[in-house]
Coordinates of C-alpha atoms in Angstrom, one line a residue:
Chain A
M1 CA -38.0 31.7 -21.0
T2 CA -34.6 30.0 -21.2
A3 CA -33.1 33.5 -21.6
Y4 CA -34.8 34.6 -18.4
I5 CA -33.7 31.6 -16.4
F6 CA -30.1 32.1 -17.7
K7 CA -30.1 35.7 -16.8
R8 CA -31.6 35.1 -13.3
V9 CA -29.0 32.3 -12.5
L10 CA -26.2 34.6 -13.7
A11 CA -27.4 37.4 -11.5
V12 CA -26.6 35.2 -8.5
I13 CA -22.9 35.4 -9.2
P14 CA -22.3 39.1 -8.4
I15 CA -24.5 38.7 -5.3
L16 CA -22.4 35.9 -4.1
I17 CA -19.2 37.9 -4.8
F18 CA -20.7 40.7 -2.7
V19 CA -21.5 38.3 0.1
G20 CA -18.0 37.0 0.0
I21 CA -16.4 40.4 0.1
A22 CA -18.7 41.6 2.9
T23 CA -18.0 38.5 4.9
F24 CA -14.2 38.9 4.4
S25 CA -14.3 42.6 5.4
L26 CA -16.0 41.7 8.7
V27 CA -12.7 41.0 10.5
H28 CA -11.2 44.2 9.2
L29 CA -14.2 46.4 10.1
A30 CA -13.6 45.7 13.8
P31 CA -12.5 48.8 15.6
G32 CA -8.9 48.1 16.8
D33 CA -7.3 44.8 16.2
A34 CA -9.5 41.8 15.5
A35 CA -6.9 39.4 17.0
N36 CA -6.9 41.4 20.2
I37 CA -10.7 41.2 20.4
M38 CA -10.7 37.5 19.8
A39 CA -8.0 36.9 22.4
G40 CA -10.1 38.5 25.1
D41 CA -9.2 40.6 28.0
Y42 CA -6.9 38.1 29.8
A43 CA -4.6 37.3 26.9
G44 CA -1.0 38.1 26.8
P45 CA 0.8 39.5 23.8
D46 CA 2.0 36.0 22.7
D47 CA -1.6 34.7 22.6
V48 CA -2.5 37.7 20.3
K49 CA 0.4 36.9 18.1
I50 CA -0.5 33.3 17.8
I51 CA -4.1 34.2 16.8
R52 CA -2.9 36.8 14.4
A53 CA -0.6 34.3 12.7
E54 CA -3.2 31.6 12.7
L55 CA -5.7 33.8 10.9
G56 CA -3.1 35.3 8.6
L57 CA -3.8 38.8 9.8
D58 CA -0.1 39.6 9.8
K59 CA 0.0 39.3 6.0
P60 CA -0.9 42.1 3.6
L61 CA -4.6 42.5 2.9
S62 CA -4.5 41.4 -0.7
T63 CA -2.7 38.2 0.1
Q64 CA -5.2 37.6 2.9
F65 CA -8.1 38.0 0.5
I66 CA -6.7 35.8 -2.2
D67 CA -5.9 33.1 0.5
W68 CA -9.3 33.4 1.9
V69 CA -11.1 33.1 -1.5
S70 CA -9.1 30.1 -2.6
R71 CA -9.6 28.3 0.7
T72 CA -13.4 29.1 0.7
L73 CA -13.7 27.9 -2.9
K74 CA -12.0 24.6 -1.8
G75 CA -14.6 24.3 1.0
D76 CA -12.1 25.0 3.8
F77 CA -13.8 27.4 6.1
G78 CA -11.2 27.6 8.7
K79 CA -11.1 26.7 12.4
S80 CA -12.9 27.9 15.5
I81 CA -10.6 29.8 17.8
Y82 CA -12.1 28.5 20.9
S83 CA -12.9 24.8 20.3
G84 CA -10.1 24.3 17.8
K85 CA -12.5 22.3 15.6
T86 CA -12.9 23.0 12.0
V87 CA -16.0 24.8 10.9
A88 CA -17.0 21.9 8.7
E89 CA -16.9 19.6 11.7
L90 CA -19.0 22.0 13.8
V91 CA -21.6 22.4 11.1
K92 CA -21.8 18.7 10.6
T93 CA -22.5 17.9 14.2
R94 CA -25.0 20.6 14.5
L95 CA -26.9 20.2 11.2
S96 CA -29.4 17.6 12.3
P97 CA -31.4 19.6 14.9
T98 CA -31.6 22.7 12.6
I99 CA -32.8 20.7 9.6
S100 CA -35.4 19.0 11.8
L101 CA -36.7 22.3 13.1
T102 CA -36.7 24.3 9.9
V103 CA -38.3 21.6 7.7
M104 CA -41.0 20.6 10.2
G105 CA -41.6 24.3 11.2
G106 CA -41.8 25.3 7.5
I107 CA -44.2 22.4 6.7
F108 CA -46.5 23.3 9.6
A109 CA -46.4 27.0 8.8
V110 CA -47.5 26.4 5.3
M111 CA -50.1 23.8 6.3
I112 CA -51.7 26.2 8.8
G113 CA -51.0 29.5 7.1
I114 CA -52.3 29.0 3.5
P115 CA -55.7 27.4 4.4
L116 CA -56.4 30.0 7.1
G117 CA -55.3 32.9 4.8
V118 CA -57.5 31.7 2.0
F119 CA -60.4 31.1 4.4
A120 CA -60.0 34.6 5.9
A121 CA -60.0 36.2 2.5
W122 CA -63.0 34.1 1.4
R123 CA -65.0 35.2 4.5
A124 CA -63.5 38.7 4.6
G125 CA -65.2 40.9 7.2
S126 CA -66.7 38.0 9.1
R127 CA -66.0 37.0 12.7
W128 CA -63.7 34.2 11.5
D129 CA -61.7 36.6 9.4
R130 CA -61.3 38.9 12.3
A131 CA -60.2 36.1 14.6
I132 CA -57.7 34.8 12.1
Q133 CA -56.3 38.3 11.5
I134 CA -55.9 38.8 15.3
F135 CA -54.0 35.5 15.5
A136 CA -51.7 36.6 12.7
A137 CA -51.2 40.1 14.2
L138 CA -50.3 38.5 17.5
G139 CA -48.0 35.9 15.9
I140 CA -46.0 38.6 14.2
S141 CA -45.9 41.0 17.2
V142 CA -45.2 38.6 20.1
P143 CA -41.4 38.1 20.3
G144 CA -40.5 34.5 19.6
F145 CA -38.1 34.2 22.5
W146 CA -40.8 35.3 25.0
L147 CA -43.5 33.1 23.4
G148 CA -41.0 30.2 23.6
F149 CA -40.5 31.0 27.3
I150 CA -44.3 30.9 27.8
L151 CA -44.6 27.6 25.9
I152 CA -41.9 26.1 28.1
L153 CA -43.5 27.4 31.2
G154 CA -47.0 26.1 30.3
F155 CA -46.3 22.8 28.5
A156 CA -42.9 21.7 30.0
V157 CA -42.7 23.1 33.5
Y158 CA -46.3 22.9 34.6
L159 CA -48.0 20.3 32.4
R160 CA -44.7 18.3 32.0
W161 CA -45.7 17.1 28.5
F162 CA -42.4 17.9 26.9
P163 CA -38.8 18.2 28.1
V164 CA -37.8 21.7 29.1
I165 CA -34.6 21.8 27.0
G166 CA -32.4 19.7 24.8
Y167 CA -32.6 17.7 21.7
V168 CA -32.8 14.0 20.9
G169 CA -31.9 12.8 17.4
P170 CA -34.4 10.8 15.4
T171 CA -32.0 7.9 15.1
E172 CA -31.6 7.6 18.9
S173 CA -35.3 7.6 19.7
L174 CA -38.2 8.6 17.5
S175 CA -40.6 9.4 20.3
G176 CA -37.9 11.4 22.1
W177 CA -37.2 13.3 18.9
I178 CA -40.9 14.2 18.4
R179 CA -41.1 15.2 22.1
S180 CA -38.0 17.4 21.9
I181 CA -38.9 19.2 18.8
S182 CA -42.6 19.7 19.4
L183 CA -42.5 23.0 21.2
P184 CA -39.7 24.6 19.0
V185 CA -41.6 23.5 15.9
L186 CA -44.8 25.0 17.3
L187 CA -43.0 28.2 18.0
L188 CA -41.6 28.4 14.5
A189 CA -45.0 27.4 13.0
I190 CA -46.9 30.1 14.9
H191 CA -44.7 32.9 13.6
G192 CA -44.3 31.5 10.1
S193 CA -48.0 30.8 9.6
S194 CA -48.8 34.4 10.8
V195 CA -46.6 35.8 8.0
I196 CA -48.2 33.4 5.5
I197 CA -51.8 34.2 6.6
R198 CA -51.3 37.9 6.0
M199 CA -49.7 37.5 2.6
T200 CA -52.2 34.8 1.4
R201 CA -55.2 36.8 2.6
A202 CA -54.0 40.0 0.8
S203 CA -53.3 38.1 -2.4
I204 CA -56.6 36.2 -2.5
L205 CA -58.5 39.3 -1.6
E206 CA -56.9 41.1 -4.6
V207 CA -57.8 38.2 -6.9
L208 CA -61.4 38.1 -5.7
R209 CA -61.8 41.7 -6.8
E210 CA -60.9 40.9 -10.4
D211 CA -63.4 41.1 -13.2
Y212 CA -63.2 37.5 -14.2
I213 CA -64.3 36.4 -10.7
R214 CA -67.4 38.6 -11.2
T215 CA -67.8 37.0 -14.6
A216 CA -67.5 33.5 -13.1
R217 CA -70.2 34.4 -10.5
A218 CA -72.4 36.0 -13.1
K219 CA -72.4 32.9 -15.3
G220 CA -73.8 31.1 -12.3
L221 CA -70.8 29.2 -10.8
G222 CA -71.1 28.1 -7.2
N223 CA -69.0 29.5 -4.5
R224 CA -66.8 26.5 -4.3
A225 CA -66.0 26.5 -8.0
V226 CA -65.2 30.2 -8.0
L227 CA -62.8 29.7 -5.1
F228 CA -61.0 26.6 -6.2
K229 CA -61.1 26.9 -10.0
H230 CA -60.6 30.6 -10.4
A231 CA -59.4 32.4 -7.3
L232 CA -56.9 29.9 -6.0
R233 CA -55.2 29.3 -9.3
A234 CA -54.5 32.9 -9.8
G235 CA -53.8 33.6 -6.1
A236 CA -51.2 30.8 -6.0
I237 CA -48.7 32.9 -7.8
P238 CA -48.0 35.5 -5.2
I239 CA -48.2 32.8 -2.6
I240 CA -44.9 31.4 -3.9
T241 CA -43.3 34.6 -2.7
V242 CA -44.4 33.5 0.8
V243 CA -41.8 30.7 0.6
G244 CA -39.0 33.3 0.2
A245 CA -40.3 35.2 3.2
L246 CA -40.7 32.0 5.2
A247 CA -37.1 31.0 4.5
A248 CA -35.9 34.3 5.9
G249 CA -38.2 33.9 8.9
L250 CA -37.0 30.4 9.6
I251 CA -33.3 31.3 9.4
T252 CA -33.8 34.1 11.9
G253 CA -36.3 32.1 13.9
V254 CA -34.0 29.2 14.3
V255 CA -31.3 31.3 16.0
V256 CA -33.8 32.5 18.6
T257 CA -35.7 29.2 19.0
E258 CA -32.6 27.1 19.5
T259 CA -31.4 29.6 22.1
V260 CA -34.7 29.5 24.0
F261 CA -34.9 25.7 24.0
T262 CA -31.1 25.2 24.3
I263 CA -30.9 23.0 21.2
P264 CA -27.4 22.5 19.9
G265 CA -28.0 23.5 16.3
L266 CA -26.6 25.9 13.8
G267 CA -28.7 28.8 15.1
R268 CA -27.3 28.3 18.6
L269 CA -23.8 28.1 17.1
V270 CA -24.3 31.5 15.5
A271 CA -25.4 33.1 18.8
E272 CA -22.6 31.4 20.8
T273 CA -19.9 32.4 18.4
V274 CA -21.1 36.0 18.2
Q275 CA -20.9 36.2 22.0
T276 CA -17.3 34.9 22.1
R277 CA -16.5 36.8 18.9
D278 CA -15.2 33.6 17.2
F279 CA -14.7 35.3 13.9
P280 CA -13.8 32.4 11.6
V281 CA -17.1 30.6 12.6
V282 CA -19.2 33.8 12.5
Q283 CA -17.8 34.5 9.0
S284 CA -18.5 31.0 7.7
M285 CA -22.0 30.9 9.1
L286 CA -22.8 34.3 7.6
M287 CA -21.5 33.1 4.3
L288 CA -23.4 29.8 4.5
L289 CA -26.7 31.2 5.6
A290 CA -26.6 34.1 3.1
S291 CA -25.8 31.7 0.3
F292 CA -28.7 29.5 1.3
Y293 CA -31.0 32.5 1.4
V294 CA -29.8 33.6 -2.0
F295 CA -30.4 30.1 -3.3
I296 CA -34.0 30.0 -1.9
N297 CA -34.8 33.3 -3.5
L298 CA -33.4 32.0 -6.8
C299 CA -35.7 29.0 -6.6
V300 CA -38.7 31.2 -5.8
D301 CA -38.0 33.4 -8.9
L302 CA -37.5 30.3 -11.1
A303 CA -40.8 28.8 -9.7
Y304 CA -42.5 31.9 -11.0
V305 CA -41.5 31.0 -14.5
F306 CA -43.3 27.7 -14.3
F307 CA -46.5 29.0 -12.5
D308 CA -46.9 32.5 -14.0
P309 CA -47.1 32.6 -17.8
R310 CA -46.7 36.4 -17.7
V311 CA -43.0 36.0 -16.7
R312 CA -42.3 33.8 -19.6
L313 CA -43.1 36.6 -22.0
Chain B
M1 CA -50.5 74.7 -4.9
T2 CA -46.9 74.9 -3.7
S3 CA -45.3 76.8 -6.5
N4 CA -46.0 79.1 -9.5
A5 CA -45.1 76.2 -11.8
E6 CA -48.0 74.2 -10.7
S7 CA -50.5 77.1 -10.8
L8 CA -49.7 77.5 -14.5
I9 CA -51.6 74.3 -15.2
P10 CA -55.2 74.8 -16.0
E11 CA -57.6 73.7 -13.2
E12 CA -59.6 71.3 -15.3
T13 CA -56.7 69.0 -16.3
D14 CA -56.6 66.0 -14.0
I15 CA -52.9 66.2 -13.0
Y16 CA -53.2 64.2 -9.9
E17 CA -54.3 60.6 -9.9
D18 CA -54.9 60.9 -6.2
P19 CA -55.2 63.9 -3.9
P20 CA -51.8 65.5 -3.1
F21 CA -50.3 64.5 0.2
G22 CA -50.7 68.0 1.7
D23 CA -54.5 67.7 1.3
R24 CA -54.5 64.3 2.8
I25 CA -52.6 65.5 5.9
R26 CA -54.8 68.5 6.2
S27 CA -58.0 66.5 6.1
L28 CA -56.3 64.1 8.5
S29 CA -55.5 66.7 11.1
S30 CA -58.8 68.7 10.7
S31 CA -60.7 65.5 11.3
S32 CA -58.1 63.6 13.2
L33 CA -60.6 62.5 15.8
K34 CA -63.0 61.3 13.2
T35 CA -60.1 59.4 11.5
L36 CA -59.2 57.8 14.8
R37 CA -62.8 56.8 15.5
S38 CA -63.2 55.4 12.0
N39 CA -60.0 53.4 12.3
P40 CA -59.9 51.4 15.6
N41 CA -56.4 50.0 14.7
L42 CA -54.9 53.4 14.7
L43 CA -56.8 54.4 17.9
I44 CA -55.8 51.4 19.9
G45 CA -52.2 51.4 18.6
S46 CA -51.6 55.0 19.2
T47 CA -53.2 54.9 22.7
I48 CA -50.8 52.0 23.8
I49 CA -47.8 53.8 22.3
T50 CA -48.8 57.1 24.1
I51 CA -48.9 55.2 27.4
M52 CA -45.5 53.7 26.8
V53 CA -44.1 57.1 25.9
L54 CA -45.6 58.6 29.1
I55 CA -44.0 55.8 31.2
A56 CA -40.6 56.4 29.5
L57 CA -40.9 60.2 30.0
L58 CA -41.8 59.7 33.7
T59 CA -38.7 57.5 34.3
L60 CA -36.6 60.5 33.1
L61 CA -37.9 62.8 35.9
P62 CA -35.9 63.1 39.1
T63 CA -39.0 62.2 41.1
H64 CA -39.8 59.1 39.2
S65 CA -41.0 57.1 42.2
I66 CA -44.6 56.9 40.9
V67 CA -43.6 54.8 37.9
T68 CA -40.6 53.0 39.2
R69 CA -41.1 52.8 43.0
H70 CA -37.5 51.4 43.4
D71 CA -34.1 52.0 41.9
P72 CA -33.8 49.6 39.0
Q73 CA -30.2 48.9 39.9
E74 CA -30.6 48.5 43.6
L75 CA -29.4 45.1 44.7
S76 CA -31.1 43.3 47.6
L77 CA -29.5 40.0 48.3
R78 CA -32.1 39.1 50.9
E79 CA -35.0 39.5 48.4
R80 CA -33.6 37.4 45.6
V81 CA -36.2 35.9 43.2
D82 CA -39.2 37.0 45.3
P83 CA -42.6 36.5 43.8
P84 CA -44.8 39.5 42.9
S85 CA -46.0 41.3 46.1
S86 CA -47.3 44.7 47.2
T87 CA -43.7 46.1 47.5
H88 CA -42.4 44.4 44.3
W89 CA -45.3 44.4 41.9
F90 CA -43.5 42.2 39.3
G91 CA -41.3 40.4 41.8
T92 CA -37.5 40.6 42.0
D93 CA -34.8 39.1 39.9
A94 CA -31.8 36.9 40.7
L95 CA -29.9 39.8 42.3
G96 CA -33.0 41.1 44.2
R97 CA -33.6 44.0 41.8
D98 CA -37.2 45.2 41.4
V99 CA -38.5 43.8 38.1
Y100 CA -41.3 46.4 37.9
S101 CA -38.8 49.3 38.0
R102 CA -36.5 47.6 35.5
T103 CA -39.4 47.0 33.1
M104 CA -40.5 50.6 33.3
H105 CA -36.9 51.8 32.7
G106 CA -36.7 49.3 29.9
S107 CA -39.5 51.1 28.0
K108 CA -37.1 54.1 27.8
T109 CA -34.4 52.2 26.0
S110 CA -36.8 50.4 23.7
L111 CA -38.6 53.5 22.6
Y112 CA -35.2 55.3 22.2
V113 CA -33.9 52.6 20.0
G114 CA -37.1 52.4 18.0
S115 CA -37.4 56.1 17.3
A116 CA -33.6 56.6 16.7
V117 CA -33.6 53.8 14.1
A118 CA -36.9 55.1 12.5
I119 CA -35.4 58.6 12.2
L120 CA -32.0 57.5 11.0
V121 CA -33.4 55.0 8.5
T122 CA -35.7 57.7 7.1
I123 CA -32.8 60.1 6.6
T124 CA -30.5 57.6 4.9
G125 CA -33.3 55.9 3.0
V126 CA -34.9 59.1 1.6
T127 CA -31.5 60.6 0.7
L128 CA -30.3 57.5 -1.1
G129 CA -33.8 56.7 -2.6
V130 CA -34.2 60.2 -4.1
L131 CA -30.6 60.2 -5.3
V132 CA -30.9 56.8 -7.1
G133 CA -34.4 57.5 -8.4
Y134 CA -33.0 60.5 -10.2
N135 CA -29.5 59.4 -11.2
R136 CA -28.9 56.3 -13.4
V137 CA -25.2 55.9 -12.5
A138 CA -25.9 56.2 -8.8
D139 CA -28.8 53.8 -9.2
N140 CA -26.7 51.1 -10.7
I141 CA -24.0 51.3 -8.0
V142 CA -26.1 51.9 -4.9
M143 CA -28.9 49.5 -5.7
R144 CA -26.5 46.6 -6.5
F145 CA -24.9 47.3 -3.1
M146 CA -28.4 47.3 -1.5
D147 CA -29.3 44.1 -3.3
G148 CA -26.2 42.5 -1.9
M149 CA -27.1 43.6 1.7
M150 CA -30.6 42.3 1.3
S151 CA -29.2 38.9 0.5
F152 CA -28.3 38.5 4.2
P153 CA -31.1 37.5 6.5
T154 CA -31.5 40.6 8.7
L155 CA -30.9 39.1 12.2
I156 CA -27.9 37.2 11.0
L157 CA -26.4 40.3 9.5
A158 CA -27.1 42.2 12.7
L159 CA -25.4 39.5 14.7
A160 CA -22.4 39.5 12.5
L161 CA -22.1 43.2 12.8
V162 CA -22.4 43.0 16.6
A163 CA -19.5 40.5 16.6
T164 CA -17.5 43.1 14.6
L165 CA -18.4 46.4 16.2
G166 CA -19.0 45.1 19.8
S167 CA -22.2 45.6 21.7
S168 CA -23.3 48.9 23.1
L169 CA -26.5 50.9 22.9
T170 CA -25.2 53.2 20.2
N171 CA -23.8 50.3 18.2
V172 CA -27.1 48.5 18.4
I173 CA -28.8 51.5 16.9
I174 CA -26.2 51.9 14.2
I175 CA -26.4 48.2 13.3
I176 CA -30.2 48.1 13.0
T177 CA -30.1 51.3 10.9
I178 CA -27.5 49.7 8.5
V179 CA -29.7 46.5 8.3
D180 CA -32.9 48.4 7.6
T181 CA -31.6 51.1 5.2
P182 CA -31.8 48.9 2.0
G183 CA -35.6 48.3 2.5
M184 CA -36.4 52.0 3.0
T185 CA -34.2 52.9 0.0
R186 CA -36.2 50.5 -2.2
V187 CA -39.5 51.9 -1.0
V188 CA -38.4 55.6 -1.7
R189 CA -36.8 54.7 -5.0
A190 CA -39.9 53.0 -6.3
V191 CA -42.1 56.0 -5.4
V192 CA -39.6 58.4 -7.0
L193 CA -39.4 56.4 -10.2
S194 CA -43.2 56.6 -10.5
L195 CA -43.4 60.3 -9.4
R196 CA -40.9 61.5 -12.0
E197 CA -43.2 60.4 -14.8
R198 CA -46.1 62.5 -13.4
T199 CA -47.5 65.5 -15.4
Y200 CA -46.8 68.0 -12.6
V201 CA -43.1 67.1 -12.7
D202 CA -43.0 67.7 -16.4
A203 CA -44.9 70.9 -15.9
A204 CA -42.4 72.1 -13.3
R205 CA -39.5 71.2 -15.6
A206 CA -41.2 73.0 -18.5
S207 CA -41.5 76.1 -16.4
G208 CA -37.8 76.1 -15.8
A209 CA -37.4 74.6 -12.4
S210 CA -34.0 73.1 -11.6
T211 CA -33.5 69.4 -10.9
K212 CA -32.7 70.3 -7.3
R213 CA -35.9 72.3 -6.9
I214 CA -38.0 69.5 -8.5
L215 CA -36.5 67.0 -6.2
F216 CA -37.0 69.0 -3.0
F217 CA -40.3 70.7 -3.6
H218 CA -42.1 68.3 -6.0
V219 CA -40.8 64.8 -5.5
A220 CA -39.5 64.5 -1.9
P221 CA -42.8 65.7 -0.2
N222 CA -44.8 63.2 -2.1
T223 CA -42.8 60.3 -0.9
L224 CA -43.9 61.1 2.7
A225 CA -46.9 58.8 2.9
P226 CA -45.0 55.5 2.1
V227 CA -42.0 56.7 4.1
I228 CA -44.2 57.3 7.2
I229 CA -45.8 53.9 6.8
T230 CA -42.4 52.2 6.4
A231 CA -40.8 54.1 9.2
S232 CA -43.6 53.0 11.6
I233 CA -43.0 49.4 10.6
Y234 CA -39.2 49.8 11.2
F235 CA -39.9 51.5 14.6
G236 CA -41.5 48.3 15.9
G237 CA -39.0 46.1 14.0
A238 CA -36.1 47.9 15.7
I239 CA -37.6 47.4 19.1
L240 CA -38.0 43.7 18.4
T241 CA -34.5 43.3 17.0
E242 CA -32.9 45.2 19.9
A243 CA -34.8 42.9 22.3
A244 CA -33.8 39.8 20.4
L245 CA -30.1 40.9 20.5
G246 CA -30.5 41.5 24.2
F247 CA -32.0 38.1 24.6
L248 CA -29.2 36.4 22.7
G249 CA -26.8 38.1 25.2
V250 CA -25.1 40.4 22.6
G251 CA -27.3 43.5 22.7
T252 CA -27.4 46.4 25.1
P253 CA -25.1 45.7 28.1
E254 CA -26.8 44.6 31.4
F255 CA -26.3 47.9 33.3
I256 CA -28.9 49.5 31.0
P257 CA -32.1 47.6 31.7
T258 CA -33.9 46.7 28.4
W259 CA -36.9 44.4 27.9
G260 CA -34.6 42.1 25.9
N261 CA -31.9 41.7 28.5
I262 CA -34.3 41.4 31.5
I263 CA -36.0 38.5 29.7
S264 CA -32.6 37.0 29.0
S265 CA -31.6 37.2 32.6
G266 CA -34.9 35.5 33.7
R267 CA -34.6 32.6 31.3
A268 CA -32.5 30.5 33.7
Y269 CA -35.1 31.0 36.5
I270 CA -38.1 29.7 34.6
R271 CA -38.8 27.1 37.3
I272 CA -38.5 29.3 40.4
G273 CA -39.2 32.8 39.1
F274 CA -41.2 33.0 35.8
W275 CA -42.1 36.6 36.6
I276 CA -38.6 37.9 35.8
A277 CA -39.1 37.2 32.1
F278 CA -42.9 37.2 32.0
F279 CA -43.7 40.9 32.7
P280 CA -41.2 42.7 30.5
G281 CA -42.3 40.3 27.7
I282 CA -45.9 41.6 28.0
F283 CA -44.7 45.2 27.6
L284 CA -42.5 44.3 24.7
A285 CA -45.3 42.3 22.9
L286 CA -47.8 45.1 23.6
T287 CA -45.6 47.8 22.2
V288 CA -44.7 45.9 19.0
F289 CA -48.3 44.9 18.6
A290 CA -49.3 48.6 18.9
T291 CA -46.8 49.8 16.3
N292 CA -48.0 47.1 13.9
L293 CA -51.6 48.4 14.5
V294 CA -50.5 52.0 13.9
G295 CA -48.6 50.9 10.7
D296 CA -51.7 49.1 9.4
G297 CA -53.9 52.0 10.4
L298 CA -51.6 54.6 8.7
R299 CA -51.6 52.6 5.5
D300 CA -55.4 52.6 5.5
V301 CA -55.5 56.4 6.1
L302 CA -52.6 57.6 4.0
D303 CA -52.6 55.1 1.1
P304 CA -55.7 56.1 -1.0
R305 CA -55.5 53.1 -3.2
L306 CA -56.2 50.8 -0.3
R307 CA -58.7 53.2 1.2
G308 CA -60.7 53.2 -2.1
Q309 CA -61.1 49.5 -2.0
E310 CA -62.7 49.3 1.3

């Protein structure tokens, strides 16, 4: 077991090195000169030279890479070309909305998705099952940015229950915070729970076909005991995988959601800096979000060790 | 029986755990109507997609007035943000352009991106998957690279690549293909790894077939079922990603109408002209929903393991 954990944690290192190299190469993959692209169409040759010097693009590639690695390891992610602020500063001011949205969205997605998925599998083939499956299919198919638009149209523009755009921090006003994140969280939860419903339903259905479930029924256990004592315990293991999928969905979802609701978070930062091709920020965000994603997947794999005795062998 | 090698095997030995893919396809096409009727997902999904394809094809015709009614690029400053009417069925946008015509033309772009990505990903994924499934050295190199790529959340990687390569229709297709290739490679690799242990591959090798022949005639055709299912999922996924990039303002440029960039342009007019973003969104959602139905339906029909359980 310790050997497995050790191996799994070590496996993260090459992945992070890959992420680092890929992120670093981004600037050099750009057709033409990255400094030219960043300077925009109206820049003079001097502007381009300044940007090139600032990013160190005039130095040899190997020096650039070593510089970049040592700076990144020290936690210095560089400066935005447009606002002149450091990436660390930008991330700090924009962290709060993103954490609010992803944590609340994730909690609601799990709270809605797992019970509905279990229920659908338990009543497989029934009208409830079909209704839940249709909800999940729609939740996956309907694009988040359009659904967000519809939510704003219905609940904010016509009913006026929530503000149309913007974000209020929880320290400023708690009720304002709840009102400002309600619709975005709803949007994230609809999509997240749809993914969870499908995975949970499939995994519980598989468990319900096992022989030991038939044995449990044959020995006269009631429906409830079969579900809670036997099916759920075994079905819980694949459901952990859901958390990994959910993390990916939330990272992607937050970019779109924050753009729809004009919330100044990390997701909006990614979209904005891609538009302006602010490479230092794009690179740092790519590095940051990928590392976070790798970390979540590591946690999921380690969680298996504790829940699934088969992995320990 | 596709080759002499296989006909050498006595009939009574059970060399196939499930019927060969060719038989499945034959039974599928001979009773395709029956299959469609028994599988409402596939029926509804393929009907919707057929309608979308017809719309897209009609917009290509020189006399496309039936589907589009107006030039999608025609500006009309007097008719800015007009609500839906008998002349402009879906209303007009901020520049007075007909939203209905733009939406119809958008179907062309979306289906083009979806099918281009599905075809390209199938080519790259099958090539790499068969290669790494049969070659240990390549397996170690390529799969480590793929694992690395999969450590990026897909939309974030796509956005970063857009920042690097710039946004154009071709670049959007290339970028989505790059992002989807690791997934397809994994699927093909897993199938190849299980296929190479099958008795009929041993039989082919015993009868002197070369590795190349085994790969092309015995292994590759049998990866078709999972490849078709995965490709159908990526078809819908690509349409959704293209639209998301368009919505974020970094996808296909505005002079080519796509569902994503029409929705994006309508976002600012939510109070005075909800129709600009509303109607293309319905088409987008319907198409993605239909491809998901087709994907689920194909899995039921082509994957005998799942079919057996029902």
